[in-house]
Amino acid sequence: MSFESLGLSHNIISSVKQLGYLKPFPIQEQGIPVILSGKDMMGVAQTGSGKTACFVMPILEKLQAEVVQRDRNIEVLILVPTRELAIQIDEVFRAFTTNLKREVRTMAVYGGVSINPQMKGMLGVEVLTATPGRLLDLINSKALSIGQIQHLVIDEADKMFQMGFEDELKQLFALMPKKKQTTLFSATLNDKIAEINKILAIDPIVIEIDSEDVHIDHIEQIAYHVTSETKGPFLRYLIKENKMNQVLVFVSSTRTADKLVDKLIKNKIRALSIHGQKSQGNRRDHLDYFKKGDVQVLVATDLIGRGIHIDALPVVINFELPRSPLDYVHRIGRTGRAHDTGLAITLLTDEDLQHFGVIQKKMGKSVEIKPTNEVNLHGY
Ligand code: AMP
């Protein structure tokens, strides 16, 4: 199956080539024709499946053929749970707008930064990627209107509810026109997702992509049995002994993230953290430094467990085990993306062993747990 056979024009295909995509991923193969046909769709797919390009390509394909007025009415609205995801999706839109028949303006808006530049930049924007709270603020300030949108995309719908955006979503839905195309993505299906479909009065075509199809098979998973005392030294041992130059370390809380970074720096390992209590600018900078290879270790909470792409990230370490099996999959999915291979290491104390059993069962894969009591941690 080729991109051409999905009904995409050469304007989009030339961007596909520039990005180096050789053939469509399963979600794209199945989803692009549905979106092009104008039908509502729900993709049950994990991050890393290629879902962003799955909606970006057909949306731009259709939009480029339209004559649109330069005003404050948005044509295409993408709702996302986090600022990072908003920025990332807008980047994908930009990558695909370069070769279109006409100029299409896109923008990402999110909280935690000044609203004024966003208000000023809104005129003529056709594709807006937004987090719900900031979008409502902008609408209330009359910076834009979603009253005439043609296409609504809700990305990571399940995460939206987990993060408590239910009220904002309902307010936003009430401001949208009844007639529009809706595309929804969620990693899981639950009652809340069914409720969205009811509120929006849609009966979407459901495309389910098995998480096995995504990339978990490309990830080598190892777990080490440690104690709470040896955990820190063992992490430093792993990083130093294996000369790890780019490793994403996951922890469960902001406090642990900051404490861990202090310890790593004291041990001459270049590290930064990224979590919800950092300012937006700070988070973006830290992620940039890490992507560029200026820092060796990025310590993150689950805030960036989803949706963030770091090119060819070789290693992810779970310093603390997440509670949800889905978060575990999302975390380790930061490596091995787009069919690269990757390594995911998990550190387990006695208290984690039972829960790790549950995670392995849910994931449908068993992971070898190696002892560490023979490892000489002296000097770490
Ligand atoms: P996503 O699930 O949208 O976050 O995409 C995961 C990664 O896969 C991104 O880095 C995309 O650039 C990449 N990607 C998406 N579609 C393709 C494709 N057809 N071929 C190769 N890489 C792709």
GROMACS .gro file of C-alpha atoms and ligand atoms in nm:
model
  403
    1MET     CA    1   0.000   0.000   0.000
    2SER     CA    2   0.137   0.341  -0.098
    3PHE     CA    3   0.044   0.693   0.011
    4GLU     CA    4  -0.066   0.768  -0.347
    5SER     CA    5  -0.322   0.486  -0.338
    6LEU     CA    6  -0.485   0.639  -0.030
    7GLY     CA    7  -0.608   0.933  -0.235
    8LEU     CA    8  -0.350   1.194  -0.135
    9SER     CA    9  -0.228   1.446  -0.392
   10HIS     CA   10   0.132   1.517  -0.489
   11ASN     CA   11   0.132   1.829  -0.266
   12ILE     CA   12   0.102   1.609   0.040
   13ILE     CA   13   0.310   1.323  -0.101
   14SER     CA   14   0.608   1.552  -0.157
   15SER     CA   15   0.605   1.636   0.215
   16VAL     CA   16   0.575   1.265   0.296
   17LYS     CA   17   0.890   1.209   0.091
   18GLN     CA   18   1.073   1.498   0.258
   19LEU     CA   19   0.988   1.346   0.596
   20GLY     CA   20   1.124   1.011   0.480
   21TYR     CA   21   0.805   0.808   0.535
   22LEU     CA   22   0.828   0.506   0.308
   23LYS     CA   23   0.481   0.358   0.347
   24PRO     CA   24   0.169   0.427   0.551
   25PHE     CA   25   0.143   0.291   0.903
   26PRO     CA   26  -0.169   0.076   0.973
   27ILE     CA   27  -0.365   0.363   1.130
   28GLN     CA   28  -0.289   0.577   0.823
   29GLU     CA   29  -0.377   0.305   0.578
   30GLN     CA   30  -0.716   0.261   0.738
   31GLY     CA   31  -0.786   0.612   0.865
   32ILE     CA   32  -0.684   0.841   0.580
   33PRO     CA   33  -0.951   0.720   0.333
   34VAL     CA   34  -1.219   0.753   0.604
   35ILE     CA   35  -1.119   1.111   0.688
   36LEU     CA   36  -1.094   1.202   0.319
   37SER     CA   37  -1.446   1.066   0.265
   38GLY     CA   38  -1.581   1.311   0.523
   39LYS     CA   39  -1.700   1.047   0.768
   40ASP     CA   40  -1.654   1.067   1.144
   41MET     CA   41  -1.386   0.840   1.277
   42MET     CA   42  -1.255   0.712   1.605
   43GLY     CA   43  -0.903   0.576   1.615
   44VAL     CA   44  -0.816   0.356   1.908
   45ALA     CA   45  -0.442   0.385   1.884
   46GLN     CA   46  -0.144   0.452   2.101
   47THR     CA   47   0.101   0.728   2.058
   48GLY     CA   48   0.376   0.621   1.821
   49SER     CA   49   0.125   0.464   1.583
   50GLY     CA   50   0.152   0.756   1.341
   51LYS     CA   51  -0.189   0.895   1.436
   52THR     CA   52  -0.087   1.259   1.399
   53ALA     CA   53   0.002   1.227   1.031
   54CYS     CA   54  -0.314   1.016   0.993
   55PHE     CA   55  -0.531   1.323   1.051
   56VAL     CA   56  -0.291   1.598   0.938
   57MET     CA   57  -0.256   1.466   0.582
   58PRO     CA   58  -0.625   1.428   0.485
   59ILE     CA   59  -0.728   1.746   0.667
   60LEU     CA   60  -0.476   1.955   0.474
   61GLU     CA   61  -0.558   1.769   0.152
   62LYS     CA   62  -0.916   1.891   0.178
   63LEU     CA   63  -0.841   2.235   0.320
   64GLN     CA   64  -0.601   2.334   0.042
   65ALA     CA   65  -0.883   2.302  -0.211
   66GLU     CA   66  -1.103   2.550  -0.026
   67VAL     CA   67  -1.126   2.925  -0.050
   68VAL     CA   68  -1.114   3.055   0.302
   69GLN     CA   69  -1.164   3.411   0.430
   70ARG     CA   70  -0.898   3.570   0.644
   71ASP     CA   71  -1.094   3.621   0.964
   72ARG     CA   72  -1.113   3.497   1.321
   73ASN     CA   73  -1.314   3.186   1.239
   74ILE     CA   74  -1.119   2.864   1.282
   75GLU     CA   75  -1.173   2.596   1.015
   76VAL     CA   76  -1.002   2.302   1.185
   77LEU     CA   77  -0.973   2.261   1.562
   78ILE     CA   78  -0.748   2.004   1.731
   79LEU     CA   79  -0.809   1.963   2.102
   80VAL     CA   80  -0.524   1.813   2.303
   81PRO     CA   81  -0.457   1.757   2.674
   82THR     CA   82  -0.105   1.903   2.703
   83ARG     CA   83   0.099   2.196   2.579
   84GLU     CA   84   0.378   1.971   2.457
   85LEU     CA   85   0.139   1.774   2.241
   86ALA     CA   86  -0.010   2.101   2.104
   87ILE     CA   87   0.334   2.221   1.997
   88GLN     CA   88   0.423   1.885   1.849
   89ILE     CA   89   0.104   1.852   1.644
   90ASP     CA   90   0.141   2.205   1.512
   91GLU     CA   91   0.492   2.114   1.400
   92VAL     CA   92   0.355   1.821   1.202
   93PHE     CA   93   0.095   2.050   1.041
   94ARG     CA   94   0.371   2.294   0.948
   95ALA     CA   95   0.580   2.017   0.794
   96PHE     CA   96   0.287   1.931   0.569
   97THR     CA   97   0.181   2.287   0.478
   98THR     CA   98   0.506   2.374   0.297
   99ASN     CA   99   0.404   2.219  -0.038
  100LEU     CA  100   0.031   2.294  -0.044
  101LYS     CA  101  -0.153   2.467  -0.329
  102ARG     CA  102  -0.205   2.773  -0.112
  103GLU     CA  103  -0.078   2.906   0.219
  104VAL     CA  104  -0.257   2.758   0.521
  105ARG     CA  105  -0.193   2.923   0.857
  106THR     CA  106  -0.170   2.701   1.163
  107MET     CA  107  -0.110   2.782   1.528
  108ALA     CA  108  -0.080   2.612   1.867
  109VAL     CA  109  -0.224   2.775   2.180
  110TYR     CA  110  -0.186   2.657   2.538
  111GLY     CA  111  -0.179   2.793   2.891
  112GLY     CA  112   0.119   2.883   3.104
  113VAL     CA  113   0.239   3.154   2.865
  114SER     CA  114   0.117   3.509   2.799
  115ILE     CA  115  -0.217   3.520   2.617
  116ASN     CA  116  -0.149   3.845   2.428
  117PRO     CA  117   0.075   3.715   2.147
  118GLN     CA  118  -0.175   3.433   2.096
  119MET     CA  119  -0.462   3.684   2.067
  120LYS     CA  120  -0.268   3.900   1.824
  121GLY     CA  121  -0.156   3.608   1.609
  122MET     CA  122  -0.503   3.463   1.563
  123LEU     CA  123  -0.624   3.654   1.257
  124GLY     CA  124  -0.629   3.429   0.952
  125VAL     CA  125  -0.544   3.109   1.142
  126GLU     CA  126  -0.727   2.815   0.985
  127VAL     CA  127  -0.592   2.521   1.181
  128LEU     CA  128  -0.573   2.568   1.557
  129THR     CA  129  -0.428   2.314   1.799
  130ALA     CA  130  -0.532   2.401   2.153
  131THR     CA  131  -0.557   2.289   2.511
  132PRO     CA  132  -0.916   2.336   2.637
  133GLY     CA  133  -0.863   2.598   2.910
  134ARG     CA  134  -0.664   2.843   2.701
  135LEU     CA  135  -0.901   2.798   2.409
  136LEU     CA  136  -1.195   2.901   2.627
  137ASP     CA  137  -1.001   3.206   2.748
  138LEU     CA  138  -0.929   3.308   2.390
  139ILE     CA  139  -1.291   3.260   2.287
  140ASN     CA  140  -1.409   3.464   2.585
  141SER     CA  141  -1.168   3.742   2.483
  142LYS     CA  142  -1.322   3.733   2.133
  143ALA     CA  143  -0.984   3.649   1.983
  144LEU     CA  144  -1.140   3.371   1.777
  145SER     CA  145  -1.458   3.179   1.711
  146ILE     CA  146  -1.515   2.804   1.682
  147GLY     CA  147  -1.874   2.859   1.569
  148GLN     CA  148  -1.797   2.766   1.209
  149ILE     CA  149  -1.542   2.487   1.239
  150GLN     CA  150  -1.563   2.221   0.972
  151HIS     CA  151  -1.344   1.963   1.136
  152LEU     CA  152  -1.292   1.879   1.501
  153VAL     CA  153  -1.012   1.649   1.612
  154ILE     CA  154  -0.990   1.532   1.973
  155ASP     CA  155  -0.654   1.374   2.040
  156GLU     CA  156  -0.583   1.156   2.343
  157ALA     CA  157  -0.946   1.183   2.451
  158ASP     CA  158  -0.896   0.944   2.742
  159LYS     CA  159  -0.613   1.158   2.877
  160MET     CA  160  -0.840   1.466   2.855
  161PHE     CA  161  -1.074   1.309   3.107
  162GLN     CA  162  -0.791   1.181   3.327
  163MET     CA  163  -0.664   1.538   3.343
  164GLY     CA  164  -1.006   1.673   3.438
  165PHE     CA  165  -1.101   1.862   3.122
  166GLU     CA  166  -1.457   1.730   3.113
  167ASP     CA  167  -1.631   2.061   3.193
  168GLU     CA  168  -1.416   2.260   2.952
  169LEU     CA  169  -1.486   2.009   2.676
  170LYS     CA  170  -1.860   2.031   2.730
  171GLN     CA  171  -1.847   2.412   2.719
  172LEU     CA  172  -1.647   2.398   2.397
  173PHE     CA  173  -1.878   2.143   2.234
  174ALA     CA  174  -2.171   2.378   2.299
  175LEU     CA  175  -1.997   2.652   2.099
  176MET     CA  176  -1.936   2.437   1.792
  177PRO     CA  177  -2.170   2.395   1.495
  178LYS     CA  178  -2.373   2.072   1.483
  179LYS     CA  179  -2.261   1.993   1.131
  180LYS     CA  180  -1.891   1.917   1.120
  181GLN     CA  181  -1.660   1.625   1.072
  182THR     CA  182  -1.523   1.473   1.392
  183THR     CA  183  -1.211   1.262   1.434
  184LEU     CA  184  -1.133   1.124   1.776
  185PHE     CA  185  -0.828   0.943   1.905
  186SER     CA  186  -0.799   0.757   2.229
  187ALA     CA  187  -0.560   0.494   2.359
  188THR     CA  188  -0.849   0.321   2.535
  189LEU     CA  189  -1.224   0.295   2.503
  190ASN     CA  190  -1.440   0.369   2.805
  191ASP     CA  191  -1.775   0.516   2.908
  192LYS     CA  192  -1.644   0.870   2.887
  193ILE     CA  193  -1.546   0.826   2.525
  194ALA     CA  194  -1.891   0.685   2.453
  195GLU     CA  195  -2.034   0.995   2.621
  196ILE     CA  196  -1.839   1.226   2.390
  197ASN     CA  197  -1.986   1.044   2.092
  198LYS     CA  198  -2.331   1.094   2.241
  199ILE     CA  199  -2.285   1.464   2.310
  200LEU     CA  200  -2.147   1.521   1.962
  201ALA     CA  201  -2.424   1.299   1.819
  202ILE     CA  202  -2.182   1.095   1.611
  203ASP     CA  203  -2.155   0.729   1.528
  204PRO     CA  204  -1.796   0.716   1.410
  205ILE     CA  205  -1.624   0.446   1.210
  206VAL     CA  206  -1.397   0.279   1.465
  207ILE     CA  207  -1.045   0.185   1.368
  208GLU     CA  208  -0.863  -0.011   1.629
  209ILE     CA  209  -0.489  -0.055   1.607
  210ASP     CA  210  -0.350  -0.319   1.835
  211SER     CA  211  -0.077  -0.178   2.058
  212GLU     CA  212   0.130  -0.481   1.953
  213ASP     CA  213   0.115  -0.340   1.602
  214VAL     CA  214   0.270  -0.022   1.723
  215HIS     CA  215   0.617  -0.078   1.847
  216ILE     CA  216   0.637  -0.267   2.172
  217ASP     CA  217   0.796  -0.554   1.983
  218HIS     CA  218   1.089  -0.334   1.891
  219ILE     CA  219   1.163  -0.253   2.252
  220GLU     CA  220   1.392  -0.468   2.459
  221GLN     CA  221   1.262  -0.466   2.815
  222ILE     CA  222   1.472  -0.546   3.121
  223ALA     CA  223   1.394  -0.505   3.489
  224TYR     CA  224   1.641  -0.493   3.779
  225HIS     CA  225   1.560  -0.586   4.135
  226VAL     CA  226   1.702  -0.315   4.363
  227THR     CA  227   1.639  -0.184   4.716
  228SER     CA  228   1.531   0.170   4.794
  229GLU     CA  229   1.890   0.234   4.914
  230THR     CA  230   2.063   0.095   4.605
  231LYS     CA  231   1.820   0.240   4.351
  232GLY     CA  232   1.997   0.577   4.312
  233PRO     CA  233   2.351   0.435   4.295
  234PHE     CA  234   2.235   0.160   4.058
  235LEU     CA  235   2.083   0.418   3.821
  236ARG     CA  236   2.412   0.610   3.814
  237TYR     CA  237   2.600   0.284   3.765
  238LEU     CA  238   2.380   0.196   3.466
  239ILE     CA  239   2.425   0.538   3.306
  240LYS     CA  240   2.801   0.553   3.361
  241GLU     CA  241   2.894   0.191   3.296
  242ASN     CA  242   2.690   0.177   2.975
  243LYS     CA  243   2.801   0.526   2.871
  244MET     CA  244   2.440   0.628   2.814
  245ASN     CA  245   2.436   0.963   2.639
  246GLN     CA  246   2.063   1.016   2.602
  247VAL     CA  247   1.833   0.860   2.854
  248LEU     CA  248   1.484   0.953   2.960
  249VAL     CA  249   1.418   0.864   3.325
  250PHE     CA  250   1.061   0.845   3.453
  251VAL     CA  251   0.958   0.916   3.810
  252SER     CA  252   0.617   0.947   3.973
  253SER     CA  253   0.638   1.288   4.136
  254THR     CA  254   0.773   1.635   4.080
  255ARG     CA  255   0.965   1.614   4.407
  256THR     CA  256   1.146   1.296   4.312
  257ALA     CA  257   1.225   1.443   3.971
  258ASP     CA  258   1.400   1.746   4.122
  259LYS     CA  259   1.578   1.543   4.391
  260LEU     CA  260   1.701   1.293   4.136
  261VAL     CA  261   1.837   1.567   3.908
  262ASP     CA  262   2.031   1.716   4.203
  263LYS     CA  263   2.186   1.377   4.280
  264LEU     CA  264   2.280   1.312   3.919
  265ILE     CA  265   2.442   1.652   3.882
  266LYS     CA  266   2.638   1.597   4.207
  267ASN     CA  267   2.764   1.278   4.043
  268LYS     CA  268   2.872   1.463   3.731
  269ILE     CA  269   2.589   1.343   3.510
  270ARG     CA  270   2.433   1.623   3.308
  271ALA     CA  271   2.063   1.613   3.394
  272LEU     CA  272   1.750   1.829   3.379
  273SER     CA  273   1.389   1.767   3.477
  274ILE     CA  274   1.060   1.828   3.305
  275HIS     CA  275   0.731   1.825   3.494
  276GLY     CA  276   0.406   2.010   3.550
  277GLN     CA  277   0.546   2.262   3.796
  278LYS     CA  278   0.803   2.394   3.552
  279SER     CA  279   0.705   2.695   3.344
  280GLN     CA  280   0.615   2.633   2.984
  281GLY     CA  281   0.935   2.802   2.861
  282ASN     CA  282   1.140   2.592   3.098
  283ARG     CA  283   0.982   2.268   2.983
  284ARG     CA  284   1.030   2.352   2.619
  285ASP     CA  285   1.395   2.451   2.672
  286HIS     CA  286   1.475   2.141   2.873
  287LEU     CA  287   1.318   1.917   2.610
  288ASP     CA  288   1.512   2.101   2.338
  289TYR     CA  289   1.846   2.064   2.522
  290PHE     CA  290   1.776   1.697   2.566
  291LYS     CA  291   1.676   1.645   2.203
  292LYS     CA  292   1.992   1.822   2.089
  293GLY     CA  293   2.205   1.607   2.316
  294ASP     CA  294   2.319   1.896   2.542
  295VAL     CA  295   2.204   1.707   2.849
  296GLN     CA  296   2.249   1.337   2.907
  297VAL     CA  297   1.951   1.264   3.127
  298LEU     CA  298   1.601   1.407   3.122
  299VAL     CA  299   1.401   1.320   3.431
  300ALA     CA  300   1.029   1.334   3.361
  301THR     CA  301   0.695   1.274   3.525
  302ASP     CA  302   0.412   1.116   3.327
  303LEU     CA  303   0.328   1.458   3.189
  304ILE     CA  304   0.542   1.376   2.892
  305GLY     CA  305   0.479   1.004   2.904
  306ARG     CA  306   0.253   1.048   2.607
  307GLY     CA  307   0.270   1.215   2.278
  308ILE     CA  308   0.622   1.347   2.279
  309HIS     CA  309   0.855   1.235   2.009
  310ILE     CA  310   1.228   1.238   2.059
  311ASP     CA  311   1.413   1.120   1.752
  312ALA     CA  312   1.574   0.779   1.792
  313LEU     CA  313   1.574   0.787   2.172
  314PRO     CA  314   1.780   0.480   2.270
  315VAL     CA  315   1.693   0.426   2.637
  316VAL     CA  316   1.406   0.485   2.878
  317ILE     CA  317   1.444   0.404   3.247
  318ASN     CA  318   1.155   0.369   3.490
  319PHE     CA  319   1.314   0.485   3.815
  320GLU     CA  320   0.971   0.446   3.970
  321LEU     CA  321   0.699   0.216   3.846
  322PRO     CA  322   0.381   0.387   3.723
  323ARG     CA  323   0.051   0.271   3.870
  324SER     CA  324  -0.126   0.233   3.540
  325PRO     CA  325  -0.014  -0.040   3.296
  326LEU     CA  326  -0.109   0.198   3.016
  327ASP     CA  327   0.130   0.462   3.147
  328TYR     CA  328   0.401   0.197   3.154
  329VAL     CA  329   0.344   0.125   2.785
  330HIS     CA  330   0.338   0.497   2.705
  331ARG     CA  331   0.659   0.555   2.894
  332ILE     CA  332   0.855   0.277   2.732
  333GLY     CA  333   0.699   0.376   2.400
  334ARG     CA  334   0.915   0.691   2.402
  335THR     CA  335   1.189   0.464   2.274
  336GLY     CA  336   1.156   0.228   1.980
  337ARG     CA  337   0.934   0.479   1.802
  338ALA     CA  338   0.868   0.464   1.432
  339HIS     CA  339   1.019   0.117   1.420
  340ASP     CA  340   1.361   0.197   1.566
  341THR     CA  341   1.479  -0.045   1.828
  342GLY     CA  342   1.497   0.073   2.187
  343LEU     CA  343   1.579  -0.035   2.539
  344ALA     CA  344   1.344   0.008   2.835
  345ILE     CA  345   1.482  -0.056   3.184
  346THR     CA  346   1.269  -0.073   3.496
  347LEU     CA  347   1.400  -0.059   3.852
  348LEU     CA  348   1.191  -0.259   4.097
  349THR     CA  349   1.199  -0.274   4.475
  350ASP     CA  350   1.027  -0.553   4.672
  351GLU     CA  351   0.707  -0.348   4.693
  352ASP     CA  352   0.689  -0.314   4.313
  353LEU     CA  353   0.719  -0.682   4.225
  354GLN     CA  354   0.353  -0.775   4.253
  355HIS     CA  355   0.236  -0.471   4.060
  356PHE     CA  356   0.493  -0.530   3.790
  357GLY     CA  357   0.336  -0.875   3.752
  358VAL     CA  358   0.003  -0.703   3.678
  359ILE     CA  359   0.168  -0.472   3.424
  360GLN     CA  360   0.332  -0.761   3.243
  361LYS     CA  361   0.000  -0.947   3.229
  362LYS     CA  362  -0.187  -0.645   3.088
  363MET     CA  363   0.088  -0.583   2.835
  364GLY     CA  364   0.091  -0.951   2.736
  365LYS     CA  365   0.466  -0.977   2.766
  366SER     CA  366   0.696  -1.105   3.035
  367VAL     CA  367   1.008  -0.918   3.131
  368GLU     CA  368   1.316  -1.073   3.284
  369ILE     CA  369   1.393  -0.940   3.632
  370LYS     CA  370   1.764  -0.949   3.702
  371PRO     CA  371   1.916  -0.943   4.052
  372THR     CA  372   2.163  -0.664   4.136
  373ASN     CA  373   2.301  -0.777   4.474
  374GLU     CA  374   2.628  -0.888   4.313
  375VAL     CA  375   2.685  -0.554   4.142
  376ASN     CA  376   2.960  -0.349   4.305
  377LEU     CA  377   2.811  -0.005   4.354
  378HIS     CA  378   3.110   0.134   4.539
  379GLY     CA  379   3.182   0.485   4.416
  380TYR     CA  380   2.837   0.537   4.264
  381AMP     P1  381   0.267   0.976   1.632
  381AMP     O1  382   0.200   0.848   1.676
  381AMP     O2  383   0.177   1.061   1.550
  381AMP     O3  384   0.325   1.049   1.750
  381AMP     O4  385   0.389   0.938   1.534
  381AMP     C1  386   0.500   0.864   1.575
  381AMP     C2  387   0.622   0.886   1.490
  381AMP     O5  388   0.611   0.813   1.368
  381AMP     C3  389   0.651   1.031   1.448
  381AMP     O6  390   0.787   1.053   1.468
  381AMP     C4  391   0.622   1.036   1.300
  381AMP     O7  392   0.703   1.128   1.233
  381AMP     C5  393   0.653   0.895   1.257
  381AMP     N1  394   0.571   0.851   1.142
  381AMP     C6  395   0.440   0.873   1.122
  381AMP     N2  396   0.398   0.813   1.010
  381AMP     C7  397   0.505   0.750   0.957
  381AMP     C8  398   0.526   0.667   0.841
  381AMP     N3  399   0.428   0.637   0.757
  381AMP     N4  400   0.651   0.619   0.820
  381AMP     C9  401   0.752   0.647   0.905
  381AMP     N5  402   0.739   0.724   1.016
  381AMP    C10  403   0.618   0.774   1.042
   0.00000   0.00000   0.00000
